[in-house]
Amino acid sequence: MNNRFPKSQRLCSRYLIDKLFEPGCSKSIAAYPLRVVFMTEEASTALTPETQLLISVPKRCFKHAVDRNRVKRQIREAYRTNRQLLALPDGQRASLAVIWLDNKHYPSSVVTAKVQNLLTRISEKLKTEVGEKLKTEVGEKLRTEVGE
């Protein structure tokens, strides 16, 4: 498996970032000291990556850039090695923003465990949403067929 994290998988688009943090467009899950804001949408082309990631470590948490960069490196490594846990429905793409919430450093093993937890919870949430969407579509079809 390819464990690279190329630029195409980083969330850089101002439009997508604004849409991600727009109220009502995304969902959020927390596993302290991390919070993930995510949204899914239809993949427009086959060339767009399945998942794009944004990592944010606020300056109010760590005043020195060295400390912020260390935390970002830990999160990036944890995501890079565990991204296969994030299972998306066919034809969907996801945008994720990982936000650091604490002003303390944690060992890489703790950060990795939290990222794994968040990715599995996001996958489960997406599976249940797809199941509910299918149930409502089937229910609507049945109602229209019975009504005719």
Coordinates of C-alpha atoms in Angstrom, one line a residue:
M1 CA 0.0 0.0 0.0
N2 CA 1.2 3.5 -0.8
N3 CA 1.7 5.5 2.4
R4 CA 2.6 8.8 0.8
F5 CA 0.8 12.0 1.6
P6 CA 1.0 14.1 -1.6
K7 CA -0.1 17.7 -2.1
S8 CA -3.2 16.5 -3.9
Q9 CA -4.5 15.0 -0.6
R10 CA -4.0 18.2 1.3
L11 CA -7.0 20.5 1.6
C12 CA -5.8 23.8 0.1
S13 CA -8.8 25.2 -1.7
R14 CA -10.2 28.3 0.0
Y15 CA -13.7 27.5 -1.4
L16 CA -13.7 24.0 0.2
I17 CA -12.3 25.3 3.5
D18 CA -15.0 28.0 3.7
K19 CA -17.6 25.4 2.8
L20 CA -16.2 23.0 5.4
F21 CA -16.6 25.5 8.3
E22 CA -19.9 26.9 7.0
P23 CA -22.7 26.2 9.6
G24 CA -24.9 23.2 8.6
C25 CA -22.6 21.9 5.9
S26 CA -20.3 19.7 8.0
K27 CA -20.2 17.5 11.1
S28 CA -17.8 17.4 13.9
I29 CA -16.4 14.6 16.2
A30 CA -14.0 15.1 19.0
A31 CA -11.5 12.8 20.7
Y32 CA -9.5 15.0 23.1
P33 CA -7.0 16.6 22.2
L34 CA -8.3 16.4 18.6
R35 CA -11.4 17.5 16.9
V36 CA -12.3 16.6 13.3
V37 CA -14.7 18.6 11.2
F38 CA -15.7 16.7 8.1
M39 CA -18.1 16.8 5.1
T40 CA -18.7 14.5 2.2
E41 CA -19.9 15.3 -1.3
E42 CA -20.2 13.7 -4.7
A43 CA -16.9 13.2 -6.5
S44 CA -17.0 15.5 -9.5
T45 CA -14.4 13.5 -11.5
A46 CA -12.3 10.4 -11.2
L47 CA -9.2 12.6 -10.9
T48 CA -10.2 14.3 -7.6
P49 CA -8.7 12.5 -4.5
E50 CA -11.1 10.6 -2.3
T51 CA -10.1 12.5 0.9
Q52 CA -8.4 15.8 1.5
L53 CA -7.0 16.8 4.9
L54 CA -6.3 20.1 6.7
I55 CA -4.4 20.2 9.9
S56 CA -4.7 23.2 12.2
V57 CA -2.8 23.8 15.4
P58 CA -3.8 27.2 16.8
K59 CA -1.2 29.7 18.0
R60 CA -3.0 30.1 21.3
C61 CA -2.2 26.5 22.0
F62 CA 1.5 26.7 21.2
K63 CA 3.2 30.0 20.9
H64 CA 6.4 28.7 19.2
A65 CA 6.2 27.5 15.6
V66 CA 8.5 24.6 16.5
D67 CA 5.9 23.2 18.9
R68 CA 3.0 23.6 16.4
N69 CA 5.0 21.9 13.6
R70 CA 5.8 19.0 15.9
V71 CA 2.1 18.4 16.6
K72 CA 1.2 18.8 12.9
R73 CA 3.9 16.2 12.1
Q74 CA 2.5 13.8 14.6
I75 CA -1.0 14.2 13.2
R76 CA 0.1 13.9 9.6
E77 CA 2.1 10.7 10.3
A78 CA -0.8 9.2 12.3
Y79 CA -3.2 10.0 9.4
R80 CA -0.8 8.8 6.7
T81 CA -0.4 5.4 8.3
N82 CA -4.0 4.9 9.2
R83 CA -6.0 6.5 6.4
Q84 CA -7.3 3.1 5.2
L85 CA -9.6 3.1 8.2
L86 CA -11.6 5.8 6.6
A87 CA -14.0 4.0 4.3
L88 CA -16.1 6.2 2.0
P89 CA -19.2 5.2 0.1
D90 CA -18.7 4.8 -3.7
G91 CA -18.7 8.1 -5.6
Q92 CA -18.1 10.2 -2.5
R93 CA -15.2 12.4 -1.5
A94 CA -14.4 13.8 1.9
S95 CA -12.9 16.9 3.3
L96 CA -11.4 16.7 6.8
A97 CA -10.1 19.3 9.1
V98 CA -8.1 18.1 12.2
I99 CA -7.9 20.8 14.9
W100 CA -5.7 20.5 18.0
L101 CA -7.5 21.5 21.2
D102 CA -4.9 21.3 24.0
N103 CA -1.9 23.3 25.0
K104 CA 0.2 20.2 26.0
H105 CA 2.3 17.8 24.0
Y106 CA 1.3 14.2 23.8
P107 CA 3.3 11.1 22.8
S108 CA 3.0 10.0 19.2
S109 CA 1.3 6.8 20.3
V110 CA -1.5 8.7 22.0
V111 CA -2.0 10.9 18.9
T112 CA -2.1 7.9 16.7
A113 CA -4.7 6.2 18.9
K114 CA -6.9 9.3 18.8
V115 CA -6.6 9.6 15.0
Q116 CA -7.5 5.9 14.6
N117 CA -10.5 6.3 16.9
L118 CA -11.7 9.4 14.9
L119 CA -11.3 7.7 11.5
T120 CA -13.2 4.6 12.5
R121 CA -16.0 6.8 14.1
I122 CA -16.3 8.9 10.9
S123 CA -16.5 5.7 8.8
E124 CA -19.2 4.3 11.0
K125 CA -21.2 7.6 10.9
L126 CA -20.9 7.7 7.1
K127 CA -22.1 4.1 6.8
T128 CA -25.2 4.7 9.0
E129 CA -26.0 7.9 7.0
V130 CA -25.8 6.0 3.7
G131 CA -28.1 3.2 5.1
E132 CA -30.6 5.8 6.3
K133 CA -30.6 7.6 3.0
L134 CA -31.2 4.3 1.2
K135 CA -34.1 3.4 3.5
T136 CA -35.8 6.8 2.9
E137 CA -35.3 6.5 -0.9
V138 CA -36.8 2.9 -0.9
G139 CA -39.7 4.1 1.3
E140 CA -40.4 7.0 -1.0
K141 CA -40.4 4.6 -4.0
L142 CA -42.8 2.3 -2.3
R143 CA -45.1 5.1 -1.4
T144 CA -45.2 6.4 -4.9
E145 CA -45.9 2.9 -6.3
V146 CA -48.6 2.2 -3.8
G147 CA -50.1 5.7 -4.4
E148 CA -50.3 5.1 -8.2

